[in-house]
């Protein structure tokens, strides 16, 4: 069974930082594409950052220069370092992993709340 468990969310003031973590079981992070998504109330889920298997990373323009996606292969954990948080970053954040060996297979964490107050 593939399980993804997020942690590290919470409530902060604008300008502060948080670091999200997503620990996986049943799938190897080091060889599979990884990503963080977020969804605010009443809005579509959007891709925030991705880390593909060749180690290239991509970020949505709204978070470039502020967020950093990374992984710890030994802990099989994906991270999202979020600096200089803004109220518009408030959302539920979701960890996502694609299985490179199964066509169309993608796994999601339960989501973790990030709230940024001005």
Coordinates of N, CA, C and O in Angstrom, one line a residue:
X1 N 0.8 -1.2 0.0 CA 0.0 0.0 0.0 C 0.9 1.2 0.0 O 1.8 1.4 0.8
X2 N 0.6 2.1 -0.9 CA 1.3 3.4 -1.0 C 0.6 4.4 0.0 O -0.6 4.6 -0.1
X3 N 1.4 5.0 0.9 CA 0.9 6.0 1.8 C 1.8 7.2 1.8 O 3.0 7.1 1.8
X4 N 1.2 8.4 1.7 CA 1.9 9.6 1.8 C 1.4 10.4 3.0 O 0.2 10.7 3.0
X5 N 2.2 10.8 3.9 CA 1.8 11.5 5.1 C 2.5 12.9 5.2 O 3.7 12.9 5.3
X6 N 1.7 13.9 5.1 CA 2.3 15.3 5.2 C 2.4 15.8 6.7 O 1.6 15.4 7.5
X7 N 3.3 16.7 6.9 CA 3.5 17.3 8.2 C 4.1 18.6 8.0 O 4.6 18.9 7.0
X8 N 4.1 19.5 9.1 CA 4.8 20.7 9.0 C 3.9 21.9 8.7 O 4.4 23.1 8.7
X9 N 2.6 21.8 8.5 CA 1.8 22.9 8.2 C 1.4 23.6 9.5 O 1.9 23.3 10.6
X10 N 0.6 24.7 9.4 CA 0.2 25.4 10.5 C -0.1 26.9 10.1 O -0.4 27.2 8.9
X11 N -0.2 27.7 11.1 CA -0.6 29.1 10.9 C 0.6 30.0 11.2 O 1.2 29.9 12.3
X12 N 0.9 30.9 10.3 CA 2.0 31.9 10.5 C 1.6 33.2 10.0 O 0.5 33.4 9.4
X13 N 2.4 34.2 10.3 CA 2.2 35.6 9.8 C 2.9 35.8 8.5 O 3.9 35.1 8.3
X14 N 2.5 36.7 7.7 CA 3.1 37.0 6.5 C 4.6 37.3 6.7 O 5.0 38.0 7.7
X15 N 5.4 36.8 5.8 CA 6.9 37.0 5.9 C 7.6 35.9 6.7 O 8.8 35.8 6.6
X16 N 6.8 35.0 7.4 CA 7.5 33.9 8.1 C 7.6 32.7 7.2 O 7.2 32.7 6.0
X17 N 8.2 31.6 7.7 CA 8.5 30.4 7.0 C 7.9 29.2 7.6 O 7.7 29.1 8.8
X18 N 7.7 28.2 6.7 CA 7.3 26.9 7.1 C 8.0 25.9 6.2 O 8.3 26.2 5.1
X19 N 8.2 24.7 6.8 CA 8.7 23.6 6.0 C 7.8 22.4 6.0 O 7.6 21.8 7.1
X20 N 7.2 22.0 4.9 CA 6.4 20.9 4.8 C 7.2 19.6 4.5 O 8.2 19.7 3.9
X21 N 6.7 18.5 5.1 CA 7.4 17.2 4.8 C 6.3 16.2 4.4 O 5.2 16.3 4.8
X22 N 6.7 15.3 3.5 CA 5.8 14.3 3.1 C 6.6 13.0 3.1 O 7.6 12.8 2.3
X23 N 6.3 12.1 4.0 CA 7.0 10.8 4.1 C 6.2 9.8 3.4 O 5.0 9.6 3.7
X24 N 6.9 9.0 2.6 CA 6.2 8.0 1.8 C 6.6 6.6 2.2 O 7.7 6.3 2.6
X25 N 5.6 5.7 2.1 CA 5.8 4.3 2.2 C 5.2 3.6 1.0 O 4.2 4.0 0.5
X26 N 5.8 2.5 0.6 CA 5.3 1.7 -0.5 C 5.7 2.2 -1.9 O 5.3 1.6 -2.9
X27 N 6.5 3.3 -1.9 CA 7.0 3.8 -3.2 C 8.3 4.5 -2.9 O 8.4 5.2 -1.9
X28 N 9.2 4.4 -3.8 CA 10.6 5.0 -3.6 C 10.6 6.4 -4.2 O 10.5 6.6 -5.4
X29 N 10.9 7.4 -3.4 CA 10.9 8.7 -3.8 C 12.1 9.0 -4.7 O 12.0 9.9 -5.6
X30 N 13.2 8.4 -4.5 CA 14.4 8.7 -5.3 C 14.3 8.4 -6.8 O 15.1 9.0 -7.5
X31 N 13.4 7.6 -7.2 CA 13.3 7.2 -8.6 C 12.0 7.6 -9.2 O 11.7 7.3 -10.4
X32 N 11.1 8.3 -8.5 CA 9.8 8.7 -9.0 C 9.6 10.2 -9.0 O 10.1 10.9 -8.2
X33 N 8.8 10.7 -10.0 CA 8.5 12.2 -10.0 C 7.7 12.6 -8.8 O 6.8 11.9 -8.4
X34 N 8.1 13.7 -8.2 CA 7.5 14.2 -7.0 C 7.0 15.6 -7.2 O 7.5 16.4 -8.0
X35 N 5.9 16.0 -6.4 CA 5.4 17.3 -6.6 C 4.6 17.7 -5.4 O 4.1 16.9 -4.6
X36 N 4.5 19.0 -5.2 CA 3.5 19.6 -4.2 C 2.5 20.4 -5.0 O 2.8 21.2 -5.9
X37 N 1.2 20.2 -4.6 CA 0.1 20.9 -5.1 C -0.6 21.7 -3.9 O -0.3 21.4 -2.8
X38 N -1.4 22.6 -4.3 CA -2.2 23.3 -3.2 C -3.6 23.6 -3.8 O -3.8 23.8 -5.0
X39 N -4.5 23.7 -2.8 CA -5.9 24.1 -3.2 C -6.5 25.0 -2.1 O -6.5 24.6 -1.0
X40 N -6.8 26.2 -2.6 CA -7.5 27.2 -1.7 C -9.0 27.0 -1.8 O -9.5 26.5 -2.8
X41 N -9.8 27.4 -0.8 CA -11.2 27.2 -0.9 C -11.8 27.9 -2.1 O -11.5 29.0 -2.4
X42 N -12.7 27.1 -2.8 CA -13.3 27.7 -4.0 C -12.5 27.7 -5.3 O -12.9 28.2 -6.3
X43 N -11.2 27.2 -5.2 CA -10.3 27.3 -6.3 C -9.9 25.9 -6.7 O -10.0 24.9 -6.0
X44 N -9.4 25.8 -7.9 CA -8.8 24.6 -8.5 C -7.5 24.2 -7.8 O -6.8 25.1 -7.4
X45 N -7.2 22.9 -7.7 CA -5.9 22.5 -7.2 C -4.9 22.9 -8.2 O -5.1 22.7 -9.4
X46 N -3.8 23.4 -7.8 CA -2.7 23.9 -8.7 C -1.4 23.3 -8.3 O -1.1 23.0 -7.1
X47 N -0.6 23.1 -9.3 CA 0.8 22.6 -9.1 C 1.6 23.8 -8.5 O 1.7 24.9 -9.1
X48 N 2.3 23.5 -7.5 CA 3.2 24.5 -6.8 C 4.7 24.3 -7.2 O 5.4 25.2 -7.6
X49 N 5.1 23.0 -7.1 CA 6.5 22.7 -7.4 C 6.6 21.2 -7.7 O 5.9 20.4 -7.2
X50 N 7.6 20.9 -8.6 CA 7.8 19.5 -9.0 C 9.3 19.2 -9.0 O 10.1 20.1 -9.2
X51 N 9.6 18.0 -8.7 CA 10.9 17.5 -8.8 C 10.8 16.2 -9.6 O 10.2 15.2 -9.1
X52 N 11.4 16.1 -10.8 CA 11.3 15.0 -11.6 C 12.5 14.1 -11.4 O 13.5 14.4 -10.8
X53 N 12.5 12.9 -12.0 CA 13.5 11.9 -11.7 C 14.9 12.2 -12.2 O 15.8 11.6 -11.7
X54 N 15.0 13.1 -13.1 CA 16.3 13.6 -13.5 C 16.8 14.7 -12.6 O 17.8 15.4 -12.9
X55 N 16.1 15.0 -11.6 CA 16.4 16.0 -10.6 C 16.2 17.4 -11.0 O 16.5 18.4 -10.3
X56 N 15.5 17.6 -12.1 CA 15.1 19.0 -12.5 C 13.9 19.4 -11.7 O 13.1 18.6 -11.4
X57 N 13.9 20.6 -11.3 CA 12.8 21.2 -10.5 C 12.1 22.3 -11.3 O 12.7 23.0 -12.1
X58 N 10.8 22.4 -11.0 CA 10.0 23.5 -11.6 C 9.1 24.1 -10.5 O 8.6 23.4 -9.6
X59 N 8.8 25.4 -10.7 CA 8.0 26.1 -9.7 C 7.0 27.0 -10.5 O 7.3 27.5 -11.5
X60 N 5.8 27.1 -9.9 CA 4.8 28.0 -10.4 C 5.4 29.4 -10.2 O 6.1 29.7 -9.2
X61 N 5.1 30.4 -11.0 CA 5.7 31.7 -10.9 C 5.4 32.4 -9.6 O 6.2 33.2 -9.1
X62 N 4.2 32.1 -9.0 CA 3.9 32.7 -7.8 C 4.8 32.4 -6.6 O 4.8 33.2 -5.6
X63 N 5.5 31.3 -6.7 CA 6.4 30.9 -5.6 C 7.9 30.9 -5.9 O 8.7 30.6 -5.0
X64 N 8.2 31.2 -7.1 CA 9.6 31.2 -7.5 C 10.4 32.2 -6.7 O 10.0 33.3 -6.4
X65 N 11.6 31.7 -6.2 CA 12.4 32.5 -5.3 C 12.1 32.4 -3.9 O 12.9 32.9 -3.0
X66 N 10.9 31.9 -3.5 CA 10.5 31.8 -2.1 C 10.4 30.3 -1.7 O 10.7 30.0 -0.5
X67 N 10.0 29.4 -2.5 CA 9.8 28.0 -2.2 C 10.9 27.2 -2.8 O 11.4 27.4 -3.9
X68 N 11.3 26.1 -2.1 CA 12.2 25.2 -2.6 C 11.8 23.7 -2.3 O 11.4 23.4 -1.2
X69 N 11.7 22.9 -3.4 CA 11.3 21.5 -3.2 C 12.6 20.7 -3.2 O 13.6 21.0 -3.9
X70 N 12.6 19.7 -2.3 CA 13.8 18.8 -2.2 C 13.3 17.5 -1.6 O 12.2 17.3 -1.2
X71 N 14.2 16.5 -1.6 CA 13.9 15.2 -1.1 C 15.1 14.7 -0.3 O 16.3 15.0 -0.6
X72 N 14.8 13.8 0.7 CA 15.8 13.1 1.4 C 15.6 11.7 1.1 O 14.7 11.0 1.6
X73 N 16.5 11.1 0.3 CA 16.3 9.7 -0.1 C 16.4 8.7 1.0 O 15.7 7.7 1.0
X74 N 17.3 9.0 2.0 CA 17.4 8.1 3.1 C 16.2 8.0 3.9 O 15.9 6.9 4.5
X75 N 15.5 9.1 4.0 CA 14.2 9.1 4.8 C 13.0 8.9 3.9 O 11.9 8.9 4.5
X76 N 13.2 8.8 2.6 CA 12.1 8.7 1.7 C 11.1 9.8 1.9 O 9.8 9.5 2.0
X77 N 11.6 11.0 2.0 CA 10.7 12.1 2.4 C 10.9 13.3 1.4 O 12.0 13.6 1.0
X78 N 9.8 13.9 1.0 CA 9.8 15.1 0.2 C 9.5 16.3 1.0 O 8.7 16.3 2.0
X79 N 10.2 17.4 0.7 CA 10.1 18.6 1.5 C 9.7 19.8 0.6 O 9.9 19.8 -0.6
X80 N 9.0 20.8 1.2 CA 8.8 22.0 0.6 C 9.1 23.1 1.6 O 8.4 23.3 2.6
X81 N 10.2 23.8 1.4 CA 10.6 24.9 2.2 C 9.9 26.1 1.7 O 10.1 26.5 0.5
X82 N 9.1 26.8 2.5 CA 8.4 27.9 2.1 C 8.8 29.2 2.9 O 8.6 29.2 4.1
X83 N 9.4 30.1 2.2 CA 9.9 31.3 2.9 C 9.1 32.5 2.4 O 8.5 32.5 1.4
X84 N 9.2 33.6 3.2 CA 8.5 34.8 2.9 C 7.0 34.5 2.5 O 6.5 35.0 1.5
X85 N 6.3 33.8 3.4 CA 4.9 33.4 3.1 C 4.0 34.6 3.0 O 4.2 35.6 3.7
X86 N 3.1 34.5 2.1 CA 2.1 35.6 1.8 C 0.7 35.0 2.1 O 0.5 33.8 2.0
X87 N -0.3 35.9 2.4 CA -1.6 35.4 2.6 C -2.2 34.6 1.4 O -2.9 33.6 1.7
X88 N -1.8 34.9 0.2 CA -2.3 34.2 -0.9 C -1.7 32.8 -1.0 O -2.1 32.0 -1.9
X89 N -0.7 32.4 -0.2 CA -0.2 31.1 -0.1 C -1.1 30.2 0.7 O -0.9 29.0 0.8
X90 N -2.1 30.7 1.4 CA -2.9 30.0 2.3 C -3.7 28.9 1.5 O -4.4 29.3 0.5
X91 N -3.6 27.7 1.8 CA -4.3 26.6 1.1 C -4.0 25.3 1.8 O -3.2 25.2 2.8
X92 N -4.7 24.3 1.3 CA -4.3 22.9 1.7 C -3.3 22.4 0.7 O -3.5 22.5 -0.5
X93 N -2.1 22.0 1.3 CA -1.1 21.5 0.4 C -1.0 20.0 0.4 O -1.2 19.3 1.4
X94 N -0.8 19.5 -0.8 CA -0.8 18.0 -1.1 C 0.5 17.5 -1.7 O 1.0 18.1 -2.7
X95 N 1.0 16.5 -1.2 CA 2.1 15.8 -1.7 C 1.6 14.8 -2.8 O 0.6 14.2 -2.6
X96 N 2.4 14.8 -3.9 CA 2.0 13.9 -5.0 C 3.2 13.1 -5.5 O 4.3 13.7 -5.7
X97 N 3.0 11.8 -5.8 CA 4.1 11.0 -6.3 C 3.5 10.2 -7.5 O 2.5 9.6 -7.4
X98 N 4.2 10.2 -8.6 CA 3.9 9.4 -9.7 C 4.7 8.1 -9.8 O 5.9 8.2 -9.5
X99 N 4.1 7.0 -10.1 CA 4.8 5.7 -10.2 C 5.3 5.6 -11.6 O 4.5 5.4 -12.5
X100 N 6.6 5.6 -11.8 CA 7.2 5.6 -13.1 C 7.0 4.2 -13.8 O 7.2 4.1 -15.0
X101 N 6.7 3.2 -13.0 CA 6.6 1.8 -13.5 C 5.1 1.4 -13.8 O 4.9 0.4 -14.4
X102 N 4.2 2.3 -13.4 CA 2.8 2.0 -13.7 C 2.1 3.2 -14.4 O 2.1 4.3 -13.8
X103 N 1.7 3.0 -15.6 CA 1.1 4.0 -16.4 C -0.1 4.6 -15.7 O -1.0 3.8 -15.4
X104 N -0.2 5.9 -15.6 CA -1.3 6.6 -15.0 C -1.4 6.5 -13.5 O -2.4 7.0 -12.9
X105 N -0.4 5.9 -12.8 CA -0.5 5.7 -11.3 C 0.1 7.0 -10.7 O 1.2 7.4 -10.9
X106 N -0.7 7.6 -9.8 CA -0.3 8.7 -9.1 C -0.9 8.7 -7.7 O -2.1 8.2 -7.5
X107 N -0.2 9.1 -6.7 CA -0.6 9.0 -5.3 C -0.6 10.3 -4.6 O 0.3 11.2 -4.9
X108 N -1.6 10.5 -3.7 CA -1.7 11.8 -3.0 C -1.7 11.6 -1.5 O -2.2 10.6 -1.0
X109 N -1.2 12.6 -0.8 CA -1.3 12.7 0.6 C -2.7 13.2 1.0 O -3.5 13.6 0.1
X110 N -3.0 13.2 2.2 CA -4.3 13.7 2.7 C -4.4 15.2 2.7 O -5.6 15.7 2.7
X111 N -3.3 15.9 2.6 CA -3.4 17.3 2.6 C -3.1 17.9 3.9 O -3.4 17.3 5.0
X112 N -2.4 19.1 3.9 CA -2.1 19.7 5.2 C -2.3 21.2 5.0 O -2.0 21.8 4.0
X113 N -3.0 21.8 6.0 CA -3.4 23.2 6.0 C -2.2 24.2 6.3 O -1.4 24.0 7.2
X114 N -2.1 25.2 5.4 CA -1.2 26.3 5.6 C -2.0 27.6 5.6 O -2.7 27.8 4.7
X115 N -1.9 28.3 6.7 CA -2.6 29.6 6.8 C -1.7 30.7 7.1 O -0.9 30.6 8.1
X116 N -1.7 31.7 6.3 CA -0.8 32.9 6.4 C -1.7 34.1 6.7 O -2.5 34.5 5.8
X117 N -1.4 34.8 7.8 CA -2.2 35.9 8.2 C -1.3 37.2 7.9 O -0.1 37.2 8.1
X118 N -2.0 38.2 7.4 CA -1.4 39.5 7.1 C -1.2 40.4 8.4 O -1.9 40.1 9.4

